[in-house]
Short mmCIF file of C-alpha atoms and ligand atoms in Angstrom, two decimals:
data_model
loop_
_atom_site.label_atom_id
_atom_site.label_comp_id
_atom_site.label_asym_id
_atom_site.label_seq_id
_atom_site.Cartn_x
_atom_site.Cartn_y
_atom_site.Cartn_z
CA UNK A 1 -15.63 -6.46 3.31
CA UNK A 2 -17.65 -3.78 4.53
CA UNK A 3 -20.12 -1.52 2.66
CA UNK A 4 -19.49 2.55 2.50
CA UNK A 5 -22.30 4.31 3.54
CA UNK A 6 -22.00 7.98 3.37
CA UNK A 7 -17.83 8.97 2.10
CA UNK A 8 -19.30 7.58 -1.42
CA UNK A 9 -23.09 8.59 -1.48
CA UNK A 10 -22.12 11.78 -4.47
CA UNK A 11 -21.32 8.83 -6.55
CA UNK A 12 -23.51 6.51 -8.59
CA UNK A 13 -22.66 2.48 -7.54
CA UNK A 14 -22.45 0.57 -4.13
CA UNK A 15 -19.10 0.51 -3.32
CA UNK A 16 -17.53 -1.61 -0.67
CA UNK A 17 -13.99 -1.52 1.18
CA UNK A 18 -12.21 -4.46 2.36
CA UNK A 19 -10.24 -3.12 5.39
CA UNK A 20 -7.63 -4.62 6.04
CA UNK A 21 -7.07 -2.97 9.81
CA UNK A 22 -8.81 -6.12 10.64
CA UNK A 23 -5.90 -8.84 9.99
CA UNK A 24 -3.72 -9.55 13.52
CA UNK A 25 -0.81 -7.33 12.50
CA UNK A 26 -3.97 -4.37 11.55
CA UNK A 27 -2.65 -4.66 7.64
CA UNK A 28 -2.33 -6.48 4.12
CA UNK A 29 0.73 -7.28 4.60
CA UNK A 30 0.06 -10.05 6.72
CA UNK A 31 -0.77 -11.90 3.99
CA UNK A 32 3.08 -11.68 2.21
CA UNK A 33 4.66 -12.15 5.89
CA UNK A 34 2.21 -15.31 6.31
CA UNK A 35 2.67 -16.53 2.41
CA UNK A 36 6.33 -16.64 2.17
CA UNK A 37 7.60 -17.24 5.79
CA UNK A 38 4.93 -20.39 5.30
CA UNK A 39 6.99 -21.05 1.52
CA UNK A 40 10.44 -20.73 3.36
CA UNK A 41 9.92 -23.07 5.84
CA UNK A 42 8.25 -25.69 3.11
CA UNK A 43 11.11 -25.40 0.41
CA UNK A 44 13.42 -25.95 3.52
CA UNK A 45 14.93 -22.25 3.32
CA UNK A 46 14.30 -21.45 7.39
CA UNK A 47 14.99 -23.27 10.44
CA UNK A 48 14.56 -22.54 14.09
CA UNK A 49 16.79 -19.76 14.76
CA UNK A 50 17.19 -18.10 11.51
CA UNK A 51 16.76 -14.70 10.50
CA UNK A 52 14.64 -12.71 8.53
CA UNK A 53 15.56 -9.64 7.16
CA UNK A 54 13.57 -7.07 5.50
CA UNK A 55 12.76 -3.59 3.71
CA UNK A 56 9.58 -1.74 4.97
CA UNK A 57 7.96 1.10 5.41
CA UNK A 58 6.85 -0.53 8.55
CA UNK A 59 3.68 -2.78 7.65
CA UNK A 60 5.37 -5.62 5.94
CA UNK A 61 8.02 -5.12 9.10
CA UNK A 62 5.39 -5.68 11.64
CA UNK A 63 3.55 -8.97 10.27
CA UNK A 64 7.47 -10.46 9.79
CA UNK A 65 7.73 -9.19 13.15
CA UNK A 66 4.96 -10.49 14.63
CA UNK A 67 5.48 -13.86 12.55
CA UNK A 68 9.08 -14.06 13.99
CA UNK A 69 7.82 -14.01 17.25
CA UNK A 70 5.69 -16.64 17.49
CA UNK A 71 7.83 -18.71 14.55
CA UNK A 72 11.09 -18.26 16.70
CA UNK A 73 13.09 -16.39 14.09
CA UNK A 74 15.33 -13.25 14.50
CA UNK A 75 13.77 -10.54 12.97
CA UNK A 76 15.93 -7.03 11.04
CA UNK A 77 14.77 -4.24 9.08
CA UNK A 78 15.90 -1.36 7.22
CA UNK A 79 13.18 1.32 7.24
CA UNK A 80 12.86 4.55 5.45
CA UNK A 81 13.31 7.68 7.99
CA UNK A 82 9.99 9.04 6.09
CA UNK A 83 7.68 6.26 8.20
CA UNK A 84 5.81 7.61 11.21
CA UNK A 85 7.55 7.29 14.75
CA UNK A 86 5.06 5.19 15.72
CA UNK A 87 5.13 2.86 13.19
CA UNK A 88 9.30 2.46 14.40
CA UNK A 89 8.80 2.22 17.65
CA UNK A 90 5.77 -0.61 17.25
CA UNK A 91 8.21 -2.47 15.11
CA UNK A 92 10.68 -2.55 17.99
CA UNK A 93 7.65 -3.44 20.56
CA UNK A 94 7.56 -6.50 18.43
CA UNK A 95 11.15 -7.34 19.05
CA UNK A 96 12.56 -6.37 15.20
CA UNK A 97 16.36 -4.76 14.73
CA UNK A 98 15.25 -1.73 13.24
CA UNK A 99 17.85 -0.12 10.15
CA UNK A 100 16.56 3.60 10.35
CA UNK A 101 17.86 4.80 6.51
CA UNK A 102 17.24 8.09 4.45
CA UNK A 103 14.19 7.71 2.19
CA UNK A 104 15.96 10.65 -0.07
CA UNK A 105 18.99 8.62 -2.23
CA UNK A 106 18.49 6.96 -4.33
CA UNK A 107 17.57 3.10 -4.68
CA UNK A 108 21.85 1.65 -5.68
CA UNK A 109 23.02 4.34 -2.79
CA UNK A 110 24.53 2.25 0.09
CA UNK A 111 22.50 4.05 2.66
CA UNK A 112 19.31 3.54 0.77
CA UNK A 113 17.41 0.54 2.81
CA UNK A 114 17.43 -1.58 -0.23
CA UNK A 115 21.35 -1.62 -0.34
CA UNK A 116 21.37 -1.76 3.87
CA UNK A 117 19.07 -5.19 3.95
CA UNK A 118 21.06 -6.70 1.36
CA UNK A 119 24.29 -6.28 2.78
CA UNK A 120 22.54 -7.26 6.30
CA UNK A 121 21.64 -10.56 4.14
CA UNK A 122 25.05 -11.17 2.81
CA UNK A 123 26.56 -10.81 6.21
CA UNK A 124 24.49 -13.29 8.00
CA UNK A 125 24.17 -16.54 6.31
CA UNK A 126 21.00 -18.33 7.87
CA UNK A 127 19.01 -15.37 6.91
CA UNK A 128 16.29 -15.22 4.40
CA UNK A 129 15.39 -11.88 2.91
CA UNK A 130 11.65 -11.31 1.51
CA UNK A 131 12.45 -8.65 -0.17
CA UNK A 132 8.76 -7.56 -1.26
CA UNK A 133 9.75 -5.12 -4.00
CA UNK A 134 11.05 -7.43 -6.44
CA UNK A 135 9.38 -11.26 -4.70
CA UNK A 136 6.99 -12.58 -7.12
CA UNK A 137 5.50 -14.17 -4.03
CA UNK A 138 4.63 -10.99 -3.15
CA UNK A 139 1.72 -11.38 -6.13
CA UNK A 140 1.03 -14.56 -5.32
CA UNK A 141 0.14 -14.17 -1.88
CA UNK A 142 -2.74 -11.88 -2.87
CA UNK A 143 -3.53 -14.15 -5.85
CA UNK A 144 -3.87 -17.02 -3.51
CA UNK A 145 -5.76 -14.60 -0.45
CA UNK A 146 -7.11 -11.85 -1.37
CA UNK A 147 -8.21 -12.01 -4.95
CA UNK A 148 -10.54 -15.07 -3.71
CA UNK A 149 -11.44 -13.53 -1.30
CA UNK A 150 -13.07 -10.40 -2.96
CA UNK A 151 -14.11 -12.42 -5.58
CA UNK A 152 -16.28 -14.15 -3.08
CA UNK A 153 -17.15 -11.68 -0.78
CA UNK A 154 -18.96 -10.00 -4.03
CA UNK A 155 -20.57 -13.28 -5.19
CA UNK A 156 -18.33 -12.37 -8.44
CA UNK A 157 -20.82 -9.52 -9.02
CA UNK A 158 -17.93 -6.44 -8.58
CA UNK A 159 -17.11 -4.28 -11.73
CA UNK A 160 -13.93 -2.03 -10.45
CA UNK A 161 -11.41 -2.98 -8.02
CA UNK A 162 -9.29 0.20 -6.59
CA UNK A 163 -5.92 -0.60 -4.62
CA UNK A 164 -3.19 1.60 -4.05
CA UNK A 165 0.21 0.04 -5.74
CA UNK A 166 3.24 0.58 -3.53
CA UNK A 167 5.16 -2.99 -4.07
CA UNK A 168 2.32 -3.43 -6.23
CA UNK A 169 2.02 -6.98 -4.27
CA UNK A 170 -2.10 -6.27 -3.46
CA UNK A 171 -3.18 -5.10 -6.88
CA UNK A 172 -1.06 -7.68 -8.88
CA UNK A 173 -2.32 -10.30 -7.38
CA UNK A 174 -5.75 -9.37 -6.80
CA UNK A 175 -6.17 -8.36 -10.80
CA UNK A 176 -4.34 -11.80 -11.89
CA UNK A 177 -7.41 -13.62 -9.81
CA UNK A 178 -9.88 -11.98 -10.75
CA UNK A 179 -9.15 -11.20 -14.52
CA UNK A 180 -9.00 -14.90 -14.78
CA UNK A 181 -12.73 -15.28 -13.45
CA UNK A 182 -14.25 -11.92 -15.31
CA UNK A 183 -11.80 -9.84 -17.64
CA UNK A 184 -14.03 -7.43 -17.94
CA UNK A 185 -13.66 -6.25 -14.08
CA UNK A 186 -11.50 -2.76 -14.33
CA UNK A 187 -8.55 -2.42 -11.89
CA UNK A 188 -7.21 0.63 -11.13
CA UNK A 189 -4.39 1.34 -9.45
CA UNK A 190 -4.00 4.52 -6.79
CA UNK A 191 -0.30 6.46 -7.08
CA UNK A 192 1.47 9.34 -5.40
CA UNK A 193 2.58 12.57 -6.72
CA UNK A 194 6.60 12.67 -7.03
CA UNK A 195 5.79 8.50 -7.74
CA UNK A 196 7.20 7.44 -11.32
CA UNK A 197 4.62 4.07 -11.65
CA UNK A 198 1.62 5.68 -13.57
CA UNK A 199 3.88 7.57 -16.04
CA UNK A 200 5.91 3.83 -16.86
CA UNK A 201 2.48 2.57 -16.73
CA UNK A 202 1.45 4.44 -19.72
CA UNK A 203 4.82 5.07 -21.48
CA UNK A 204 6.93 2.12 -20.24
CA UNK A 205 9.45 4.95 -19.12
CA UNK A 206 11.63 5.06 -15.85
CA UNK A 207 11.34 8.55 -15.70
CA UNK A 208 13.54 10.41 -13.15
CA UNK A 209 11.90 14.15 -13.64
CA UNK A 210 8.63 12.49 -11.73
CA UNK A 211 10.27 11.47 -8.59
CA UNK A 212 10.21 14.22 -5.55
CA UNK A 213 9.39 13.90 -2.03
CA UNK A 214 5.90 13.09 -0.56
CA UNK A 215 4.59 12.29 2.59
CA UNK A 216 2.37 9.48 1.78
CA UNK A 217 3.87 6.32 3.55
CA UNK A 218 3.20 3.20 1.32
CA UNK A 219 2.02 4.35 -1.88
CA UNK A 220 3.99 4.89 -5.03
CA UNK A 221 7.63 4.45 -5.74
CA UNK A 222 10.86 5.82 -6.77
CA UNK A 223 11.60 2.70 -9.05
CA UNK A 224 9.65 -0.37 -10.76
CA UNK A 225 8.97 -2.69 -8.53
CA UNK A 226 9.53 -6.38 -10.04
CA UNK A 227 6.10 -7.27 -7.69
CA UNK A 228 4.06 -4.81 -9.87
CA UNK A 229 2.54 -6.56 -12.68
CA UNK A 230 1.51 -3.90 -14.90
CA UNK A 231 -0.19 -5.97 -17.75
CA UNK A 232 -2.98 -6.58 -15.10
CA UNK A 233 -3.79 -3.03 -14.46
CA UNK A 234 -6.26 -0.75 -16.64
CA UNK A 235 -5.01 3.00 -15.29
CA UNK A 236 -3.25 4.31 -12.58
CA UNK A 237 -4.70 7.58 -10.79
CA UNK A 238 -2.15 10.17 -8.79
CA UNK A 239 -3.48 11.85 -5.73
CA UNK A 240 -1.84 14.20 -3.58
CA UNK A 241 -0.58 14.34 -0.06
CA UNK A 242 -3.31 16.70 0.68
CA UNK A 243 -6.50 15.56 -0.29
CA UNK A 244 -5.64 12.02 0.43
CA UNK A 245 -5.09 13.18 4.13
CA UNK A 246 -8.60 15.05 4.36
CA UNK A 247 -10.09 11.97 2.90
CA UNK A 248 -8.79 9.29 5.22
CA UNK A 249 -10.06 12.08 8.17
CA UNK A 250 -13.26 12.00 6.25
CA UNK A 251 -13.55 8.32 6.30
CA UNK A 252 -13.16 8.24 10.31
CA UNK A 253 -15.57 11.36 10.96
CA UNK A 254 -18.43 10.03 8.64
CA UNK A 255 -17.73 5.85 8.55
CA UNK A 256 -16.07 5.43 12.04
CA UNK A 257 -13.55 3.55 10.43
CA UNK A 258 -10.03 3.92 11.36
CA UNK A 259 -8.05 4.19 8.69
CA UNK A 260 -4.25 4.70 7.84
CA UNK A 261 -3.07 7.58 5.12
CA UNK A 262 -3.43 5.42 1.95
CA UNK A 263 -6.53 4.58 2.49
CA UNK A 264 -7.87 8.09 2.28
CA UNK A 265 -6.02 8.33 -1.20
CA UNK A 266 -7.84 5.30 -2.32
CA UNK A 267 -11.39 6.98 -1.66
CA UNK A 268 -9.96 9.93 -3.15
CA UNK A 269 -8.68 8.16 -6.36
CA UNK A 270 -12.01 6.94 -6.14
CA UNK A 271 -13.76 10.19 -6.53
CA UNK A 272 -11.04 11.37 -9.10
CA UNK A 273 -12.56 8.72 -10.91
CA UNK A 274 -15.73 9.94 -10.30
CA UNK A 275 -15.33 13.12 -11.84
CA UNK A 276 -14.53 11.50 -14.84
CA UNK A 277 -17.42 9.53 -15.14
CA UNK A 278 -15.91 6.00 -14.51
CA UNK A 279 -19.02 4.94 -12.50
CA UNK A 280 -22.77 4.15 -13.32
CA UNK A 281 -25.78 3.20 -11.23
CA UNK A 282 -24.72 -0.87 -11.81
CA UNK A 283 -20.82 -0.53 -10.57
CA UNK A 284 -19.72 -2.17 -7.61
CA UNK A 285 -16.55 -1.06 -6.59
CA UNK A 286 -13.67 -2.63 -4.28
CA UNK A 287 -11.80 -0.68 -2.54
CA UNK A 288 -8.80 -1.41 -0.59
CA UNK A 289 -8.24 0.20 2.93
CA UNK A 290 -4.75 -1.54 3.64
CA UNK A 291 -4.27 -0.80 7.23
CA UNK A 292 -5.30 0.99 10.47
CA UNK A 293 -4.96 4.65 11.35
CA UNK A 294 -3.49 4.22 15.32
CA UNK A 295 -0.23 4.28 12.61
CA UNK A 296 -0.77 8.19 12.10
CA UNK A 297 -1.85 9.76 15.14
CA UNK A 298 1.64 11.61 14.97
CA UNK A 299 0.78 12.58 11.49
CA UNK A 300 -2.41 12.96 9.63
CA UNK A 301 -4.73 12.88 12.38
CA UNK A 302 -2.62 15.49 14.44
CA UNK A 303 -4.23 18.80 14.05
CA UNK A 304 -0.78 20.35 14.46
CA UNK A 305 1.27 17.89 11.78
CA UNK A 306 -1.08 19.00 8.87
CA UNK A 307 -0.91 22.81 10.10
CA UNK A 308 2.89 21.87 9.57
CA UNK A 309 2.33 20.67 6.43
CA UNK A 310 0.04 24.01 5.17
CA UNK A 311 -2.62 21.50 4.65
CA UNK A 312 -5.89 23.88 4.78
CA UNK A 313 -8.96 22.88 5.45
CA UNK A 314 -11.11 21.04 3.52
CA UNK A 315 -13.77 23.46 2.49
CA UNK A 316 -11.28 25.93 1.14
CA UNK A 317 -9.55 23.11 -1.44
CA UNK A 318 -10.30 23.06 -4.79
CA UNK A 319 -11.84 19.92 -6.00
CA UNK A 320 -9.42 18.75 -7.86
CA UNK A 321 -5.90 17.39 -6.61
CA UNK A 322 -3.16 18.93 -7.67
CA UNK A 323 0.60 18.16 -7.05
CA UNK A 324 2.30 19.63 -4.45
CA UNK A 325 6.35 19.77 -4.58
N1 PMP B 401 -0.79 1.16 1.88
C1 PMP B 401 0.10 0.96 2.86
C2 PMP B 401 -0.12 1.67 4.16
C3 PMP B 401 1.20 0.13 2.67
O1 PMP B 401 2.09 -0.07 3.66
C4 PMP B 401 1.37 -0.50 1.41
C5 PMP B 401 2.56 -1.37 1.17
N2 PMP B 401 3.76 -0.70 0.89
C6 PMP B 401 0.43 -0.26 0.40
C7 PMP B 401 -0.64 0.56 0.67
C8 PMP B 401 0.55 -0.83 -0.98
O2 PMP B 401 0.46 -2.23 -1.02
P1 PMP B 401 1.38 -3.02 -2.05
O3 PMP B 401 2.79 -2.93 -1.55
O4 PMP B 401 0.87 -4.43 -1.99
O5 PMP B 401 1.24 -2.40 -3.37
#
């Protein structure tokens, strides 16, 4: 957990990040690889040998990865063609069979990466497959890690916790701990444009017109993920492909902390929120950085990938995000 110093200073309330960079695979996801491989092995599921298949949009692949390795366990994965190059080719560095599938069909096409794992999984019988998108083990990993762990890292004093909901894994299980010591703490959850979780948030409506292409790798979804448990979260905000680019640049420039894409639309759900008036003088707000930015040198920290992507610069942005299609 470490404080923010300047990226935050416009706002009233101490806010504090727990950066995840720092685990051994540089992400959150570490703690799902580490949770259920652990459960697996316990309930009898995995033996020497065995392998491990998953879907990822290359963080969860790397901790299995990396877990495989030192475990002994053969490690595939289907991956969306929308992660970063690097993030593929670190996978493979770890030893992983890597599935490259197109992150544009949708999630019952037999291309999607869903469909590929699963048939991977019926095809080898001594294989496991986490499956993060619809494990409930996936909450509980976070309810048994890092909800405690921000609970205690705060002395139980924070008022908002801000995560970015992709599997919805982090913020489920992080809300379910820490709504059971303080109900009163808001959680808030961060979500893409062209995402369809804030609208079923509020409606309870899978709707299709919200889903378009976006570039942020991790955040928001194309379907409702089983691991999301929406009953624990307040709100959801959207941000945009844009500003939370500039704002994960920002946090490197002014915090010298190296951060990957979603955690720039965390801080800038954060000052969404802001606008709005969510924070006073007494909040003290978590906010989740969930993994490192050596993932995005090809991409948002490469001058010539946001020129690409007609991302301006930041002083000539309007203040408010807006969608962009
Ligand atoms: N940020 C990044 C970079 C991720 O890879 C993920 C996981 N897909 C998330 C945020 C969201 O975490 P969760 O899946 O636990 O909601």
């Amino acid at each position: 957990m470490l404080r923010l110093n300047k990226v935050t200073n416009h706002i009233p309330g101490e806010f504090y990040t727990k950066f995840e960079a720092h685990n051994p695979g540089h992400s959150s996801k570490d703690r799902i690889a580490a949770y259920i491989i652990d459960k697996a092995e316990k309930d009898g599921k995995l033996k020497p040998g065995d392998t491990i298949i998953e879907t990822t949009s290359g963080n969860t692949g790397f901790s299995v990865a990396m877990a495989c390795v030192i475990k002994g366990y053969k490690c595939i994965l289907a991956v969306s063609n929308k992660s970063s190059k690097d993030k593929i080719s670190l996978l493979k560095t770890m030893g992983a069979e890597v599935h490259v599938c197109p992150s544009n069909v949708a999630s019952t096409d037999p291309r999607s990466y869903y469909e590929v794992a699963k048939r991977i999984h019926k095809q080898i019988p001594s294989s496991i497959y986490i499956n993060q998108y619809f494990n409930s083990l996936n909450i509980d990993a976070h309810y048994y890690s890092t909800g405690p762990e921000i609970w205690n890292q705060t002395k139980g004093e924070l008022t908002h916790l801000v995560a970015c909901s992709g599997t919805g894994g982090t913020i489920s299980g992080s809300a379910r701990f820490l709504k059971e010591q303080n109900p009163n703490i808001k959680i808030i959850g961060i979500d893409a444009y062209g995402s369809v979780i804030q609208k079923y948030h509020e409606t309870g409506e899978f709707d299709e017109e919200e889903i378009y292409p976006y570039r942020i790798e991790g955040l928001g979804k194309n379907l409702i993920p089983a691991a999301t448990d929406f009953e624990a979260i307040d709100r959801y905000v959207k941000v945009s492909d844009e500003d939370s680019a500039f704002a994960a640049r920002e946090i490197a420039k002014k915090e010298g902390m190296f951060v990957g894409y979603t955690s720039g639309a965390a801080l800038h759900g954060v000052r969404l929120l802001a606008e709005e008036g969510e924070f006073t003088k007494s909040s003290k707000v978590v906010i989740i950085f969930p993994d490192h930015g050596s993932r995005y040198m090809s991409k948002i920290y490469s001058d010539e990938w946001m020129a690409e992507q007609g991302f301006t610069t930041p002083e000539e942005k309007q203040p408010i995000s807006k969608p962009i299609k």
